[in-house]
Amino acid sequence: MTIAAPALDGPLTRLRWALADGWTVARRDLVHWANQPLTVVFGAAFPVLITLVFGYLFGGAVDVPEGAGYFTFLMPGMYGMTMLFGLTITTTAVTADAAKGVTDRFRSMPMAPSAVLVGRAVADMLNSVLMLAALVGCGLAVGWRPSDLPGAAAAVGLLLLLRFSLLWVGVYLGLLIRNPGGVTVMQTLEFPVGFLSNAFVSPSTMPGWLGAVAEWNPLSSTVAAARQLFGNPGWGGGSWIAEHAVPMAVAWPLLITAVFFTLSARLYRRLDR
């Protein structure tokens, strides 16, 4: 009786090599961090500095809901803003690799086609975890406290889920722009998107149409859900989107990921056409 040899190109084998190739690409960024640690340090220090500026310079002028301390209210908003600011990190890295020809060299190598995108995702998520951990440490230092650990863990999960979805927006824009100079334009749009939310002010204080846009901003859903899960005060609101913050904080990132992961994969396959 003849025993057939196991297939070497089965789906499990291809998946294993794709993950291995993706981790190899991610390690490239980890090596860069080790060689240039100040880049990581300053990346984590920037949101901490912004938090301290908002908290100590502007905190006394804001009427915080439920009479709580300003940092108790501010921190979930800053956590969400930090996840949004990670969009620039992704786009900058992708455009830099494209401009230097690194992306083209990767595409010419015998590696899984998905490795470049997977490696980028792994590296950027590790960076985001470090940035979020530094900001949580800052929050604890200035008096912010979550009400319970399970809720806090769920809130952190939603924040990282938002970052994961925005990561694919950054990958797509980086592949589309392929020019480091174009990143500056995108950076200027981060602040309007971030401030047009419930992170710092109540949408009810805005003009009607603008408040509706702010409430339907995906960042607003994540920030509202984080405040709810952390047990921190929030703006509340009677609209449908405000009353369903937690499920929308899941739905928005899943929708964004589905759209921009598909667009990124399609654009990556067509780079040489």
mmCIF file of C-alpha atoms in Angstrom:
data_model
loop_
_atom_site.group_PDB
_atom_site.id
_atom_site.type_symbol
_atom_site.label_atom_id
_atom_site.label_comp_id
_atom_site.label_asym_id
_atom_site.label_seq_id
_atom_site.Cartn_x
_atom_site.Cartn_y
_atom_site.Cartn_z
ATOM 1 C CA MET A 1 0.000 0.000 0.000
ATOM 2 C CA THR A 2 1.324 3.440 -0.957
ATOM 3 C CA ILE A 3 1.003 6.261 1.536
ATOM 4 C CA ALA A 4 0.561 9.703 -0.011
ATOM 5 C CA ALA A 5 2.982 12.357 1.145
ATOM 6 C CA PRO A 6 1.424 15.307 2.975
ATOM 7 C CA ALA A 7 0.865 18.388 0.862
ATOM 8 C CA LEU A 8 3.472 21.053 1.453
ATOM 9 C CA ASP A 9 1.344 23.849 0.026
ATOM 10 C CA GLY A 10 -1.837 23.309 2.011
ATOM 11 C CA PRO A 11 -3.744 26.202 3.561
ATOM 12 C CA LEU A 12 -2.243 25.658 7.035
ATOM 13 C CA THR A 13 1.275 25.679 5.620
ATOM 14 C CA ARG A 14 0.604 28.850 3.641
ATOM 15 C CA LEU A 15 -0.896 30.493 6.728
ATOM 16 C CA ARG A 16 2.106 29.527 8.837
ATOM 17 C CA TRP A 17 4.552 30.981 6.330
ATOM 18 C CA ALA A 18 2.429 34.110 5.902
ATOM 19 C CA LEU A 19 2.493 34.709 9.658
ATOM 20 C CA ALA A 20 6.233 33.999 9.796
ATOM 21 C CA ASP A 21 6.899 36.437 6.952
ATOM 22 C CA GLY A 22 4.654 39.031 8.584
ATOM 23 C CA TRP A 23 6.539 38.737 11.866
ATOM 24 C CA THR A 24 9.835 39.105 9.992
ATOM 25 C CA VAL A 25 8.607 42.390 8.531
ATOM 26 C CA ALA A 26 7.382 43.519 11.960
ATOM 27 C CA ARG A 27 10.772 42.720 13.507
ATOM 28 C CA ARG A 28 12.329 45.140 11.057
ATOM 29 C CA ASP A 29 10.456 47.945 12.813
ATOM 30 C CA LEU A 30 11.413 46.610 16.244
ATOM 31 C CA VAL A 31 15.067 46.752 15.196
ATOM 32 C CA HIS A 32 14.548 50.363 14.107
ATOM 33 C CA TRP A 33 13.076 51.134 17.535
ATOM 34 C CA ALA A 34 16.088 49.580 19.255
ATOM 35 C CA ASN A 35 18.459 51.629 17.089
ATOM 36 C CA GLN A 36 16.451 54.843 17.452
ATOM 37 C CA PRO A 37 14.788 54.653 20.891
ATOM 38 C CA LEU A 38 14.164 58.408 21.049
ATOM 39 C CA THR A 39 11.589 58.043 18.286
ATOM 40 C CA VAL A 40 9.547 55.718 20.489
ATOM 41 C CA VAL A 41 10.101 57.848 23.597
ATOM 42 C CA PHE A 42 8.983 61.066 21.929
ATOM 43 C CA GLY A 43 6.037 59.285 20.326
ATOM 44 C CA ALA A 44 4.824 58.206 23.763
ATOM 45 C CA ALA A 45 5.673 61.546 25.386
ATOM 46 C CA PHE A 46 3.657 63.683 22.945
ATOM 47 C CA PRO A 47 0.157 62.586 24.093
ATOM 48 C CA VAL A 48 1.326 62.848 27.711
ATOM 49 C CA LEU A 49 2.423 66.441 27.097
ATOM 50 C CA ILE A 50 -0.873 67.307 25.384
ATOM 51 C CA THR A 51 -2.779 65.770 28.303
ATOM 52 C CA LEU A 52 -0.889 67.849 30.858
ATOM 53 C CA VAL A 53 -1.404 71.014 28.794
ATOM 54 C CA PHE A 54 -5.155 70.448 28.522
ATOM 55 C CA GLY A 55 -5.495 69.358 32.135
ATOM 56 C CA TYR A 56 -3.565 72.105 33.866
ATOM 57 C CA LEU A 57 -4.031 75.048 31.480
ATOM 58 C CA PHE A 58 -7.636 74.606 30.352
ATOM 59 C CA GLY A 59 -9.140 72.284 32.952
ATOM 60 C CA GLY A 60 -10.337 75.045 35.239
ATOM 61 C CA ALA A 61 -12.423 76.625 32.465
ATOM 62 C CA VAL A 62 -14.455 73.477 31.684
ATOM 63 C CA ASP A 63 -17.638 72.549 33.514
ATOM 64 C CA VAL A 64 -17.165 68.812 34.062
ATOM 65 C CA PRO A 65 -20.291 66.598 34.151
ATOM 66 C CA GLU A 66 -21.324 65.250 37.564
ATOM 67 C CA GLY A 67 -18.893 67.635 39.286
ATOM 68 C CA ALA A 68 -15.951 65.264 38.831
ATOM 69 C CA GLY A 69 -12.322 66.277 38.489
ATOM 70 C CA TYR A 70 -11.272 67.390 35.029
ATOM 71 C CA PHE A 71 -8.671 64.655 34.563
ATOM 72 C CA THR A 72 -11.290 62.026 35.370
ATOM 73 C CA PHE A 73 -13.304 63.352 32.475
ATOM 74 C CA LEU A 74 -10.369 64.184 30.192
ATOM 75 C CA MET A 75 -8.420 60.913 30.175
ATOM 76 C CA PRO A 76 -10.842 58.728 28.127
ATOM 77 C CA GLY A 77 -10.975 61.502 25.528
ATOM 78 C CA MET A 78 -7.184 61.643 25.370
ATOM 79 C CA TYR A 79 -6.988 57.858 25.067
ATOM 80 C CA GLY A 80 -9.247 58.058 22.030
ATOM 81 C CA MET A 81 -7.322 60.986 20.538
ATOM 82 C CA THR A 82 -4.063 59.054 20.919
ATOM 83 C CA MET A 83 -5.516 56.172 18.929
ATOM 84 C CA LEU A 84 -6.518 58.674 16.243
ATOM 85 C CA PHE A 85 -3.062 60.270 16.172
ATOM 86 C CA GLY A 86 -1.606 56.816 15.467
ATOM 87 C CA LEU A 87 -3.046 57.199 11.974
ATOM 88 C CA THR A 88 -0.157 59.514 11.070
ATOM 89 C CA ILE A 89 2.401 57.014 12.365
ATOM 90 C CA THR A 90 1.067 54.343 10.030
ATOM 91 C CA THR A 91 0.756 56.594 6.999
ATOM 92 C CA THR A 92 4.228 58.061 7.518
ATOM 93 C CA ALA A 93 5.825 54.608 7.748
ATOM 94 C CA VAL A 94 4.019 53.303 4.662
ATOM 95 C CA THR A 95 4.821 56.352 2.522
ATOM 96 C CA ALA A 96 8.464 56.318 3.660
ATOM 97 C CA ASP A 97 8.845 52.670 2.641
ATOM 98 C CA ALA A 98 7.181 53.375 -0.697
ATOM 99 C CA ALA A 99 9.342 56.422 -1.412
ATOM 100 C CA LYS A 100 12.572 54.552 -0.576
ATOM 101 C CA GLY A 101 11.628 51.568 -2.710
ATOM 102 C CA VAL A 102 11.383 49.242 0.288
ATOM 103 C CA THR A 103 7.835 48.221 -0.587
ATOM 104 C CA ASP A 104 8.848 47.309 -4.138
ATOM 105 C CA ARG A 105 11.776 45.245 -2.861
ATOM 106 C CA PHE A 106 9.483 43.362 -0.492
ATOM 107 C CA ARG A 107 7.106 42.652 -3.356
ATOM 108 C CA SER A 108 9.937 41.171 -5.431
ATOM 109 C CA MET A 109 11.025 38.767 -2.694
ATOM 110 C CA PRO A 110 9.725 35.191 -2.286
ATOM 111 C CA MET A 111 7.431 36.005 0.628
ATOM 112 C CA ALA A 112 3.730 35.902 1.343
ATOM 113 C CA PRO A 113 1.925 38.810 -0.387
ATOM 114 C CA SER A 114 0.189 39.672 2.874
ATOM 115 C CA ALA A 115 3.416 39.831 4.911
ATOM 116 C CA VAL A 116 4.038 43.548 4.377
ATOM 117 C CA LEU A 117 0.538 44.538 5.492
ATOM 118 C CA VAL A 118 0.488 42.062 8.388
ATOM 119 C CA GLY A 119 3.945 43.181 9.550
ATOM 120 C CA ARG A 120 2.901 46.821 9.422
ATOM 121 C CA ALA A 121 -0.213 46.029 11.466
ATOM 122 C CA VAL A 122 1.726 44.109 14.129
ATOM 123 C CA ALA A 123 4.402 46.786 14.512
ATOM 124 C CA ASP A 124 1.918 49.639 14.722
ATOM 125 C CA MET A 125 -0.308 47.854 17.222
ATOM 126 C CA LEU A 126 2.709 47.172 19.465
ATOM 127 C CA ASN A 127 3.598 50.850 19.231
ATOM 128 C CA SER A 128 0.028 51.820 20.087
ATOM 129 C CA VAL A 129 0.031 49.575 23.157
ATOM 130 C CA LEU A 130 3.182 51.333 24.388
ATOM 131 C CA MET A 131 1.687 54.785 23.778
ATOM 132 C CA LEU A 132 -1.566 53.865 25.498
ATOM 133 C CA ALA A 133 0.306 52.342 28.455
ATOM 134 C CA ALA A 134 2.355 55.535 28.860
ATOM 135 C CA LEU A 135 -0.795 57.661 28.783
ATOM 136 C CA VAL A 136 -2.590 55.408 31.287
ATOM 137 C CA GLY A 137 0.434 55.807 33.566
ATOM 138 C CA CYS A 138 0.125 59.574 33.186
ATOM 139 C CA GLY A 139 -3.575 59.396 34.015
ATOM 140 C CA LEU A 140 -2.949 57.381 37.155
ATOM 141 C CA ALA A 141 -0.254 59.857 38.184
ATOM 142 C CA VAL A 142 -2.619 62.851 37.940
ATOM 143 C CA GLY A 143 -5.468 61.158 39.787
ATOM 144 C CA TRP A 144 -7.540 59.439 37.118
ATOM 145 C CA ARG A 145 -8.995 56.102 38.212
ATOM 146 C CA PRO A 146 -11.231 53.502 36.525
ATOM 147 C CA SER A 147 -14.073 52.137 38.622
ATOM 148 C CA ASP A 148 -13.376 48.415 38.048
ATOM 149 C CA LEU A 149 -10.781 46.296 36.259
ATOM 150 C CA PRO A 150 -13.112 44.271 33.958
ATOM 151 C CA GLY A 151 -14.713 47.447 32.635
ATOM 152 C CA ALA A 152 -11.301 49.055 32.239
ATOM 153 C CA ALA A 153 -10.029 46.033 30.286
ATOM 154 C CA ALA A 154 -13.053 46.224 27.987
ATOM 155 C CA ALA A 155 -12.500 49.958 27.462
ATOM 156 C CA VAL A 156 -8.838 49.396 26.558
ATOM 157 C CA GLY A 157 -9.935 46.683 24.144
ATOM 158 C CA LEU A 158 -12.325 49.102 22.405
ATOM 159 C CA LEU A 159 -9.624 51.764 22.184
ATOM 160 C CA LEU A 160 -7.193 49.321 20.566
ATOM 161 C CA LEU A 161 -9.949 48.100 18.263
ATOM 162 C CA LEU A 162 -10.408 51.673 17.050
ATOM 163 C CA ARG A 163 -6.653 51.956 16.515
ATOM 164 C CA PHE A 164 -6.637 48.683 14.573
ATOM 165 C CA SER A 165 -9.333 49.979 12.242
ATOM 166 C CA LEU A 166 -7.614 53.334 11.732
ATOM 167 C CA LEU A 167 -4.397 51.459 11.023
ATOM 168 C CA TRP A 168 -5.909 50.207 7.767
ATOM 169 C CA VAL A 169 -7.009 53.731 6.901
ATOM 170 C CA GLY A 170 -3.372 54.755 7.359
ATOM 171 C CA VAL A 171 -2.098 51.867 5.244
ATOM 172 C CA TYR A 172 -4.504 52.708 2.447
ATOM 173 C CA LEU A 173 -3.644 56.423 2.490
ATOM 174 C CA GLY A 174 0.076 55.624 2.608
ATOM 175 C CA LEU A 175 -0.160 53.326 -0.408
ATOM 176 C CA LEU A 176 -2.307 55.877 -2.194
ATOM 177 C CA ILE A 177 -0.126 58.915 -1.488
ATOM 178 C CA ARG A 178 3.292 57.195 -1.699
ATOM 179 C CA ASN A 179 4.891 60.576 -1.015
ATOM 180 C CA PRO A 180 6.058 61.692 2.457
ATOM 181 C CA GLY A 181 5.157 65.273 1.601
ATOM 182 C CA GLY A 182 1.498 64.345 1.297
ATOM 183 C CA VAL A 183 1.403 63.147 4.913
ATOM 184 C CA THR A 184 1.500 66.761 6.107
ATOM 185 C CA VAL A 185 -1.883 67.398 4.527
ATOM 186 C CA MET A 186 -3.352 64.395 6.287
ATOM 187 C CA GLN A 187 -1.863 65.472 9.632
ATOM 188 C CA THR A 188 -3.758 68.759 9.434
ATOM 189 C CA LEU A 189 -7.018 66.824 9.127
ATOM 190 C CA GLU A 190 -6.470 64.779 12.304
ATOM 191 C CA PHE A 191 -7.143 67.667 14.637
ATOM 192 C CA PRO A 192 -10.488 68.713 13.072
ATOM 193 C CA VAL A 193 -11.646 65.080 13.135
ATOM 194 C CA GLY A 194 -10.496 64.701 16.744
ATOM 195 C CA PHE A 195 -12.003 67.933 18.009
ATOM 196 C CA LEU A 196 -15.238 67.357 16.097
ATOM 197 C CA SER A 197 -16.210 64.745 18.666
ATOM 198 C CA ASN A 198 -17.256 64.431 22.290
ATOM 199 C CA ALA A 199 -13.666 64.068 23.509
ATOM 200 C CA PHE A 200 -13.490 67.579 24.966
ATOM 201 C CA VAL A 201 -16.871 69.292 24.617
ATOM 202 C CA SER A 202 -20.471 68.174 24.502
ATOM 203 C CA PRO A 203 -21.972 67.922 21.000
ATOM 204 C CA SER A 204 -25.098 69.553 22.454
ATOM 205 C CA THR A 205 -23.190 72.845 22.697
ATOM 206 C CA MET A 206 -22.512 72.854 18.944
ATOM 207 C CA PRO A 207 -24.869 74.022 16.200
ATOM 208 C CA GLY A 208 -27.475 71.339 15.481
ATOM 209 C CA TRP A 209 -26.001 69.892 12.295
ATOM 210 C CA LEU A 210 -22.435 70.082 13.621
ATOM 211 C CA GLY A 211 -23.437 68.365 16.869
ATOM 212 C CA ALA A 212 -25.021 65.548 14.872
ATOM 213 C CA VAL A 213 -21.801 65.087 12.888
ATOM 214 C CA ALA A 214 -19.815 65.028 16.128
ATOM 215 C CA GLU A 215 -22.121 62.420 17.673
ATOM 216 C CA TRP A 216 -21.788 60.157 14.628
ATOM 217 C CA ASN A 217 -18.010 60.509 14.597
ATOM 218 C CA PRO A 218 -16.628 56.983 15.298
ATOM 219 C CA LEU A 219 -14.209 58.536 17.780
ATOM 220 C CA SER A 220 -17.182 59.838 19.792
ATOM 221 C CA SER A 221 -18.643 56.346 20.146
ATOM 222 C CA THR A 222 -15.350 54.920 21.380
ATOM 223 C CA VAL A 223 -14.748 57.778 23.823
ATOM 224 C CA ALA A 224 -18.310 57.602 25.186
ATOM 225 C CA ALA A 225 -18.046 53.824 25.551
ATOM 226 C CA ALA A 226 -14.669 54.142 27.270
ATOM 227 C CA ARG A 227 -16.046 56.671 29.754
ATOM 228 C CA GLN A 228 -18.963 54.374 30.464
ATOM 229 C CA LEU A 229 -16.774 51.298 30.960
ATOM 230 C CA PHE A 230 -14.160 53.165 32.982
ATOM 231 C CA GLY A 231 -16.945 54.523 35.184
ATOM 232 C CA ASN A 232 -15.969 58.108 34.360
ATOM 233 C CA PRO A 233 -18.399 60.982 33.770
ATOM 234 C CA GLY A 234 -19.585 61.693 30.240
ATOM 235 C CA TRP A 235 -21.826 64.092 28.379
ATOM 236 C CA GLY A 236 -24.697 61.637 28.033
ATOM 237 C CA GLY A 237 -27.272 62.667 25.445
ATOM 238 C CA GLY A 238 -30.650 61.416 24.298
ATOM 239 C CA SER A 239 -29.845 60.543 20.701
ATOM 240 C CA TRP A 240 -29.796 56.941 19.506
ATOM 241 C CA ILE A 241 -26.052 56.981 18.815
ATOM 242 C CA ALA A 242 -25.293 58.351 22.289
ATOM 243 C CA GLU A 243 -27.463 55.742 23.996
ATOM 244 C CA HIS A 244 -25.763 52.863 22.131
ATOM 245 C CA ALA A 245 -22.153 53.931 22.550
ATOM 246 C CA VAL A 246 -20.727 50.507 23.436
ATOM 247 C CA PRO A 247 -22.208 48.515 20.528
ATOM 248 C CA MET A 248 -21.356 51.361 18.138
ATOM 249 C CA ALA A 249 -17.785 51.396 19.479
ATOM 250 C CA VAL A 250 -17.595 47.833 18.184
ATOM 251 C CA ALA A 251 -19.583 48.331 14.976
ATOM 252 C CA TRP A 252 -17.693 51.397 13.711
ATOM 253 C CA PRO A 253 -14.190 49.842 13.852
ATOM 254 C CA LEU A 254 -15.406 46.592 12.298
ATOM 255 C CA LEU A 255 -16.971 48.536 9.424
ATOM 256 C CA ILE A 256 -13.877 50.713 8.933
ATOM 257 C CA THR A 257 -11.620 47.645 9.019
ATOM 258 C CA ALA A 258 -13.743 45.756 6.499
ATOM 259 C CA VAL A 259 -13.728 48.677 4.066
ATOM 260 C CA PHE A 260 -10.130 49.844 4.324
ATOM 261 C CA PHE A 261 -8.500 46.435 4.714
ATOM 262 C CA THR A 262 -10.159 45.430 1.446
ATOM 263 C CA LEU A 263 -9.090 48.672 -0.246
ATOM 264 C CA SER A 264 -5.530 48.356 1.100
ATOM 265 C CA ALA A 265 -5.141 44.749 -0.052
ATOM 266 C CA ARG A 266 -6.522 45.589 -3.499
ATOM 267 C CA LEU A 267 -4.303 48.655 -3.876
ATOM 268 C CA TYR A 268 -1.227 46.733 -2.708
ATOM 269 C CA ARG A 269 -1.817 44.053 -5.342
ATOM 270 C CA ARG A 270 -2.129 46.704 -8.056
ATOM 271 C CA LEU A 271 0.946 48.788 -7.192
ATOM 272 C CA ASP A 272 2.916 47.477 -10.156
ATOM 273 C CA ARG A 273 0.172 48.060 -12.721
#
